[in-house]
Coordinates of C-alpha atoms (C1' of nucleotides) and ligand atoms in Angstrom, one line a residue:
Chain A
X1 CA 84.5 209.6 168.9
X2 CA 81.1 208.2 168.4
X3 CA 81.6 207.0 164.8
X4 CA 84.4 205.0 165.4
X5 CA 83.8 201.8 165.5
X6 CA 85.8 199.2 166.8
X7 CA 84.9 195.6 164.6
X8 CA 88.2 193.6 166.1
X9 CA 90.6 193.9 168.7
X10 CA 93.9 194.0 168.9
X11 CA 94.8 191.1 172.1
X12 CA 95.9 192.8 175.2
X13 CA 98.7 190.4 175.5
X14 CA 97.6 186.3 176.8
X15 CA 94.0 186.2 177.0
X16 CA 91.4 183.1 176.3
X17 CA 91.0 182.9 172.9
X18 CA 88.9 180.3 173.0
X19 CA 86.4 182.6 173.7
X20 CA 86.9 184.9 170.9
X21 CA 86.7 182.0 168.9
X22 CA 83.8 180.9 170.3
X23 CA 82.2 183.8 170.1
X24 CA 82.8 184.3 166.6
X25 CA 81.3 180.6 166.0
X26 CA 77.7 181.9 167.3
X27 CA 77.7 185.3 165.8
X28 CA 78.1 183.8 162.3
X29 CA 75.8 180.8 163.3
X30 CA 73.1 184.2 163.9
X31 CA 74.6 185.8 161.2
X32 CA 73.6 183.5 158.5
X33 CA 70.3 182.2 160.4
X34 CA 69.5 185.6 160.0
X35 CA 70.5 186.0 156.6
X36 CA 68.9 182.9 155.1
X37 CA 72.7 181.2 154.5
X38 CA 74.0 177.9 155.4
X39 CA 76.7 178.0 157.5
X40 CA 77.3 174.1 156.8
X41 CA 80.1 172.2 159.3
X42 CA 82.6 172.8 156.3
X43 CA 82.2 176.5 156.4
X44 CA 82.3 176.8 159.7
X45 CA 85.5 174.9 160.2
X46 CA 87.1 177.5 157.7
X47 CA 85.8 180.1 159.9
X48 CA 87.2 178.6 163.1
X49 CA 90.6 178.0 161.7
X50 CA 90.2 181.5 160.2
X51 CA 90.0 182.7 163.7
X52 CA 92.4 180.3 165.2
X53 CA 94.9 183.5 165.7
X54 CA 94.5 187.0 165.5
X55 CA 97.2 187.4 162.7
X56 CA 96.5 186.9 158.9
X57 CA 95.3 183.3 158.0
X58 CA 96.6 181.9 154.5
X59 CA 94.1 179.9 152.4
X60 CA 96.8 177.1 152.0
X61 CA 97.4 176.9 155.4
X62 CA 93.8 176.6 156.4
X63 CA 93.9 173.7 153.1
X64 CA 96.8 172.2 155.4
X65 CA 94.3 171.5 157.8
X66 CA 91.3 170.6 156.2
X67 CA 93.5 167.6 154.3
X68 CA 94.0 166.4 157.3
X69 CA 90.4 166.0 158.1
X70 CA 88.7 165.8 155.2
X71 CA 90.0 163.2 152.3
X72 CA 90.2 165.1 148.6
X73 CA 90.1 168.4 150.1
X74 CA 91.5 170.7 147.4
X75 CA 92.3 174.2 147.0
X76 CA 88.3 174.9 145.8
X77 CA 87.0 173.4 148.9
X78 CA 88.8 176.4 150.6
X79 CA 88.2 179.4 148.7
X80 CA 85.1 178.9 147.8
X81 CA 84.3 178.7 151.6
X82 CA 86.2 182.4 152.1
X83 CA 84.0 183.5 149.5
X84 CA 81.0 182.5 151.1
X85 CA 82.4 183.5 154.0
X86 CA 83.6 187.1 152.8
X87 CA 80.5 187.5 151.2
X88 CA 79.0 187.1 154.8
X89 CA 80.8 189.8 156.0
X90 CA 82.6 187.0 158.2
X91 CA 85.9 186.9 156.8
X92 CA 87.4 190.1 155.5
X93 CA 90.8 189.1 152.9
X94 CA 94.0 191.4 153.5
X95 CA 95.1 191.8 149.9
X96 CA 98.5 193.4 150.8
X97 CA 99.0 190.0 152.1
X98 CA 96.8 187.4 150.3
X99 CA 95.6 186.5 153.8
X100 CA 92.3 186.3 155.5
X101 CA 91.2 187.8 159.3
X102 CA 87.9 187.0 160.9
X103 CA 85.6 189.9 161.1
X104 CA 84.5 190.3 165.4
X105 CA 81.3 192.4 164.2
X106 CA 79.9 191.2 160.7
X107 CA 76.5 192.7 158.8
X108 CA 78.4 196.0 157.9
X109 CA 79.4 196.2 154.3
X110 CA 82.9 195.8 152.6
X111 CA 85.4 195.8 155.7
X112 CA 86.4 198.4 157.4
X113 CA 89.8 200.0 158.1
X114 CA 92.4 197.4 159.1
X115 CA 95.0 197.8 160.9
X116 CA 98.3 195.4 160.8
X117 CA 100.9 195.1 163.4
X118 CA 104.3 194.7 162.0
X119 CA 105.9 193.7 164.9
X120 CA 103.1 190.9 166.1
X121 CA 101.2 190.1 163.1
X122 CA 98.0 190.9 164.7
X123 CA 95.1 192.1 162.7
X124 CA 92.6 195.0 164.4
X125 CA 89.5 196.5 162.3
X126 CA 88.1 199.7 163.1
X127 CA 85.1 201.2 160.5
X128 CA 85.4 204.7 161.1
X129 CA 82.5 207.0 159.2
X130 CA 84.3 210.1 159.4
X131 CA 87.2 208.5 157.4
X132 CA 85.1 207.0 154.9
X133 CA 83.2 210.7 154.3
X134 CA 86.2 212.1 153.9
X135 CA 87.8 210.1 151.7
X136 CA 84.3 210.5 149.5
X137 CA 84.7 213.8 150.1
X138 CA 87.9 214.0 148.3
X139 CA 87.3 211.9 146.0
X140 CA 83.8 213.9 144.7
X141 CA 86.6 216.5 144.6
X142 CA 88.6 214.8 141.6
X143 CA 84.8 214.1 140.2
X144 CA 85.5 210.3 141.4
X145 CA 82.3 208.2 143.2
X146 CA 83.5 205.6 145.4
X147 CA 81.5 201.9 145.6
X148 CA 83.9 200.3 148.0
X149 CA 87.6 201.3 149.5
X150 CA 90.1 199.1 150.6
X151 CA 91.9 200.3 153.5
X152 CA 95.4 198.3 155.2
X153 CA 97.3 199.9 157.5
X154 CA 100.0 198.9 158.7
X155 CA 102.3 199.8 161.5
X156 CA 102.1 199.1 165.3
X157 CA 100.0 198.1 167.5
X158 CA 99.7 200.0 171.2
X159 CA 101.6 196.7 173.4
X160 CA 104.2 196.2 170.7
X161 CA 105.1 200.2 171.0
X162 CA 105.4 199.5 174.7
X163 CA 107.2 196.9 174.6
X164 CA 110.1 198.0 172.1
X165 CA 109.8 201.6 172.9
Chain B
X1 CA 91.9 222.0 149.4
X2 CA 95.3 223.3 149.0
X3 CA 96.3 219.9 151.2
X4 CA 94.8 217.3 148.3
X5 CA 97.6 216.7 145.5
X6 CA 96.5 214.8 142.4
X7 CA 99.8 212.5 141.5
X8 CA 98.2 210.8 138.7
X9 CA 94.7 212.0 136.5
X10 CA 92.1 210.5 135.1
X11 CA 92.1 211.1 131.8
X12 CA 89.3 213.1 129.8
X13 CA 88.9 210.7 126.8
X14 CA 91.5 210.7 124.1
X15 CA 94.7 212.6 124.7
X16 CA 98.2 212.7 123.7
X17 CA 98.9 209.7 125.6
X18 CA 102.7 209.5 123.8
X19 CA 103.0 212.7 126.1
X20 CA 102.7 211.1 128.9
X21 CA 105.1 208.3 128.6
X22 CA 107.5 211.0 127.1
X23 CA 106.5 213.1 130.8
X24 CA 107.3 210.7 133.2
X25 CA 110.0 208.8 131.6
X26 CA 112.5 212.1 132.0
X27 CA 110.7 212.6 135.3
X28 CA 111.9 209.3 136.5
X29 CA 115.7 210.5 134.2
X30 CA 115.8 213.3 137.0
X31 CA 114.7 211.4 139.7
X32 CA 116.8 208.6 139.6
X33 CA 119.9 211.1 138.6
X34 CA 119.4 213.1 141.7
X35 CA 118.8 210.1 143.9
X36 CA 122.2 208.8 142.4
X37 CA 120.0 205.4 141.1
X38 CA 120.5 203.9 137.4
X39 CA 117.7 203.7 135.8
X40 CA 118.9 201.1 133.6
X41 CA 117.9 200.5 129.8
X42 CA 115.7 197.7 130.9
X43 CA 114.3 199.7 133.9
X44 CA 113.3 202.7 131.5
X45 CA 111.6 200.1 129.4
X46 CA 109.9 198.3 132.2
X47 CA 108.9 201.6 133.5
X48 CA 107.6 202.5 129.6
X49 CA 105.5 199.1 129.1
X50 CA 103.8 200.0 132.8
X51 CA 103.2 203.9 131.6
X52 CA 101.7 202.0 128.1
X53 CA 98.1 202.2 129.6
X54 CA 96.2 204.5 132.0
X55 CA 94.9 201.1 133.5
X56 CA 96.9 198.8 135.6
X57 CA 99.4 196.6 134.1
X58 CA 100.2 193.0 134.9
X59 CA 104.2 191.8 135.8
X60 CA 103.6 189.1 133.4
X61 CA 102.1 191.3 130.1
X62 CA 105.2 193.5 130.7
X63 CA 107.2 189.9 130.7
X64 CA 105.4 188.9 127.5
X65 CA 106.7 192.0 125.8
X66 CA 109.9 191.9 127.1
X67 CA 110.5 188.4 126.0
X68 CA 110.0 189.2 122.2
X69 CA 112.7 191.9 122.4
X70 CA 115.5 190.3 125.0
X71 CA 116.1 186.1 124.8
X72 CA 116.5 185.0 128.2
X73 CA 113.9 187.4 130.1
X74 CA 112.3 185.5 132.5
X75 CA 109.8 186.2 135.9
X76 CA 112.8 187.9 138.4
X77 CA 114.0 190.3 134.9
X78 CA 110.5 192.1 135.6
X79 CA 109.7 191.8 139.1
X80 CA 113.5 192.9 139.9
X81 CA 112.7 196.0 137.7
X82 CA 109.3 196.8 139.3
X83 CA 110.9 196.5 142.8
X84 CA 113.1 199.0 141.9
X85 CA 110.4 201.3 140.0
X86 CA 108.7 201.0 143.4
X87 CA 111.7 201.9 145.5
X88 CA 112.3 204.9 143.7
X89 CA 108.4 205.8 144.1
X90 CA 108.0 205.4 140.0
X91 CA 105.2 202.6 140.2
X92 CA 103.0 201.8 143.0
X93 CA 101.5 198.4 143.1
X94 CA 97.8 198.3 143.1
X95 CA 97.9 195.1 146.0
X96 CA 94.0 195.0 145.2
X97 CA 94.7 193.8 141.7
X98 CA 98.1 192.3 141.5
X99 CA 98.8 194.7 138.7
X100 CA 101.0 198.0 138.5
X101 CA 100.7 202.0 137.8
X102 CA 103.4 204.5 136.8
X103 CA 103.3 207.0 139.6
X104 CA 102.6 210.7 137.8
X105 CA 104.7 212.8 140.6
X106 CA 107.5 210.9 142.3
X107 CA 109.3 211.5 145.2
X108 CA 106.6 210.9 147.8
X109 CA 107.0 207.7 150.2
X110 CA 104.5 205.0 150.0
X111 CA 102.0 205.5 147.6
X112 CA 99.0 208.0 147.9
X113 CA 95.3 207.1 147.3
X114 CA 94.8 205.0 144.6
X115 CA 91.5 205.6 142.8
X116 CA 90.3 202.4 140.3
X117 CA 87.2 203.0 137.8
X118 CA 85.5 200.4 137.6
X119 CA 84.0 200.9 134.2
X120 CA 86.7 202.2 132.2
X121 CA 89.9 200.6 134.5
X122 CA 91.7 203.7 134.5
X123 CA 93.5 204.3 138.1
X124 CA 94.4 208.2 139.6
X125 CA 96.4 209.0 142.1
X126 CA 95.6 211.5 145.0
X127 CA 97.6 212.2 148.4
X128 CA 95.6 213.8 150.6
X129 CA 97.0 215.1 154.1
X130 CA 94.0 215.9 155.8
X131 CA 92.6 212.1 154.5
X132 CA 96.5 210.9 156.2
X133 CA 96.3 212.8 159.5
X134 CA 92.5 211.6 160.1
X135 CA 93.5 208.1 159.7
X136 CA 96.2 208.8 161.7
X137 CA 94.5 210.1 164.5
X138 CA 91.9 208.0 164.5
X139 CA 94.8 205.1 164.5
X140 CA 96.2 206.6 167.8
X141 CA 92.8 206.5 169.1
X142 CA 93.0 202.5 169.0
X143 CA 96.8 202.9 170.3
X144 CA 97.9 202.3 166.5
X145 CA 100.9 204.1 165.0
X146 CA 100.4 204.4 160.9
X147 CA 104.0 203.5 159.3
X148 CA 102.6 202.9 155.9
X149 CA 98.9 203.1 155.0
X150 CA 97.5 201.0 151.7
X151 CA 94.5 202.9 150.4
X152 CA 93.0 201.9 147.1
X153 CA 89.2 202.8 146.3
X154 CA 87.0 201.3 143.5
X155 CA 84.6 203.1 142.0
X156 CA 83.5 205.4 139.0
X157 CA 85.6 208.4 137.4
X158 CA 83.5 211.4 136.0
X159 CA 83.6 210.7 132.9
X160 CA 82.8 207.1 133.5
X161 CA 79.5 208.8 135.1
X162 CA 78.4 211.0 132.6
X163 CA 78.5 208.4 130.1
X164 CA 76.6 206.2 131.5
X165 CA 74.6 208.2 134.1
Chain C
dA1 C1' 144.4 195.7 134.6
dA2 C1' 142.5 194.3 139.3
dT3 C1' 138.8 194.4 142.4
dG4 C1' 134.4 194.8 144.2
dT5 C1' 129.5 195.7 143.8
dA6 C1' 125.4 196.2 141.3
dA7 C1' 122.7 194.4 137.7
dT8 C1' 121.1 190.8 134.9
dG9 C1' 120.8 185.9 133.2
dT10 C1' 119.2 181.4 134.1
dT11 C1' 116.9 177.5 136.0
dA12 C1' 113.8 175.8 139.0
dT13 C1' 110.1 175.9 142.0
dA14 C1' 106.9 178.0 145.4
dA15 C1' 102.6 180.3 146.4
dT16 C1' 98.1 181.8 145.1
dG17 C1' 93.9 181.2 142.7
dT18 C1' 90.3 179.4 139.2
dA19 C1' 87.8 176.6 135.4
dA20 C1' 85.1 172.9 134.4
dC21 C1' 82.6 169.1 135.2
dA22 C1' 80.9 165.2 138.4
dT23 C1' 78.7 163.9 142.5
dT24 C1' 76.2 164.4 146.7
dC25 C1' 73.1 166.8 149.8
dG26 C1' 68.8 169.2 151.2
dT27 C1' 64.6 170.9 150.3
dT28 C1' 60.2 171.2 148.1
dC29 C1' 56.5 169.4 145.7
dT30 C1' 53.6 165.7 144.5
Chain D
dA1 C1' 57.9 157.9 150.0
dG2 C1' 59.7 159.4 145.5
dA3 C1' 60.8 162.8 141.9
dA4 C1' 62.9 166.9 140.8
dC5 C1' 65.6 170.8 141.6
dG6 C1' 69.2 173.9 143.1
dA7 C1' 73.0 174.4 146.4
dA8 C1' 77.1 172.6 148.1
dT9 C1' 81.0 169.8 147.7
dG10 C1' 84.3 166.6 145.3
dT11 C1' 87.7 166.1 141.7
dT12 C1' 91.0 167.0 138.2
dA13 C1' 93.5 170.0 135.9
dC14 C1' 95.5 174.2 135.1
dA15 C1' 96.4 179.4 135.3
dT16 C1' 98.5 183.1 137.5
dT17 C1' 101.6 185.4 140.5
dA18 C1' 106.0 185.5 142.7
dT19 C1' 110.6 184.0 144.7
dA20 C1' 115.0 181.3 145.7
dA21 C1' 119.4 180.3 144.4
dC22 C1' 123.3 180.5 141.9
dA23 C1' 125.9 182.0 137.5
dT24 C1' 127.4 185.6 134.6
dT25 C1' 128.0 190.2 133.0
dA26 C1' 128.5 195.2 133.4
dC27 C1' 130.2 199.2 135.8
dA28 C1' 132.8 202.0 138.7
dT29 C1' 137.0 202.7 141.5
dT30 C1' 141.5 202.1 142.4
Ligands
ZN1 ZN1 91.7 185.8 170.9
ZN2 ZN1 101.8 194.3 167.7
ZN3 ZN1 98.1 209.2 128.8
ZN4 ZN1 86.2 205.4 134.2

DNA sequence: AATGTAATGTTATAATGTAACATTCGTTCT
DNA sequence: AGAACGAATGTTACATTATAACATTACATT
């Protein structure tokens, strides 16, 4: 199953997430050095509280935060971070939730397939190329060229099933 | 590709479009009669106002019309309808958007594969098994069991592309 | 008619997102 | 260093989308 890719990880349960966040941190840091983009201390906070759990973040929660930090933080100082940050590839939004996930391998375009726990929350992303050429396949079927999908699944994720049955 | 049904067309430029309301008004009649649900007077006329257009419709420009025609029509008159539309399988919500489609062949769970032209805004509906059971499969692969997959893909219809190369 | 449930009315507010303009910050050029 | 420019952020105001909570009405069954 070569052309699956795996771009974020369901958590195998407790695990130090300070590392994933951490992680996340210097891969956009190469990211946007690469890129030619400022990834400026305000940006990068967004990303870090993005990435502060493995379920959906909401901008307004992440706004919460920043208040807190930051005197006349509003609602622009937020979203137009995720949209530097989604633009990026960093950040990928959830529109069946109006939320926001961290993306664990950025530089591919649009995101990939997520995947949404309903019993945990947690957010996986998988960019499968066989999926995508089918789903181009079908669509050239009904005469229809596709620029970019959005794909949210959700249902359960491997420890919730074993835990619940 | 006996396995890819088309819920929902494109359309090919002008057409009857009163034929179309008129269509899947009485298919909704039947569908709610055999499912033992009322599809109410304001319902049908929800359901009518989101058929008015090949394009996604907005809760609140079905709200705008409603309110010249009832006094007292307010947010939960329309969103109550369309939550019912949608349990019935008569609208799907296009989450991408915030806006809603009439659904051309009900009685399906979850909505199919929405298709969005970019150019001319008009959405189609496909359900693909084969498009399904890959996901699926490819799901399970990560430990992931699919309850309810959110597919909706931008790009061009055909006769968006022969317009305009 | 009485009763119970489903549907709608009504008011208020929550949650999400953007427009528009002012200010500050960083870089480049002289 | 200073001027000049664009990018980033600050700031205010508002637009859009959606729901909570409770009152009333309509409908079906007894
Ligand atoms: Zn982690
Ligand atoms: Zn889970
Ligand atoms: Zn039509
Ligand atoms: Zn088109």
């Amino acid at each position: 199953m070569a052309r699956l890719k795996i771009l974020r990880e369901f958590t195998q349960g407790r695990h130090k997430h300070a590392d994933c966040v951490t992680t996340a941190l210097s891969v956009a840091e190469a990211c946007c050095q690469q890129e030619g983009q400022r990834l400026t201390p305000l940006r990068k906070r967004v990303l870090q509280l993005v990435w502060n759990s493995h379920a959906p973040v909401k901008a307004y929660q992440i706004l919460d935060v920043i208040r807190h930090e930051k005197s006349g933080a509003a609602p622009p100082t937020v979203y137009r971070a995720l949209d530097f940050l989604q633009e990026q590839g960093l950040v990928h939004k959830i529109e069946s939730l109006n939320a926001y996930v961290g993306c664990g391998a950025p530089g591919h375009v649009g995101s990939g397939q997520l995947l949404i726990c309903r019993d945990c929350g947690e957010v996986a992303e998988m960019d499968d190329q066989e999926v995508l050429e089918l789903l181009a396949a079908k669509s050239r079927d009904v005469g229809f060229e596709i620029t970019s999908p959005t794909i949210e699944i959700k249902g359960r994720c491997a420890r919730c099933r074993s835990k619940h049955g």
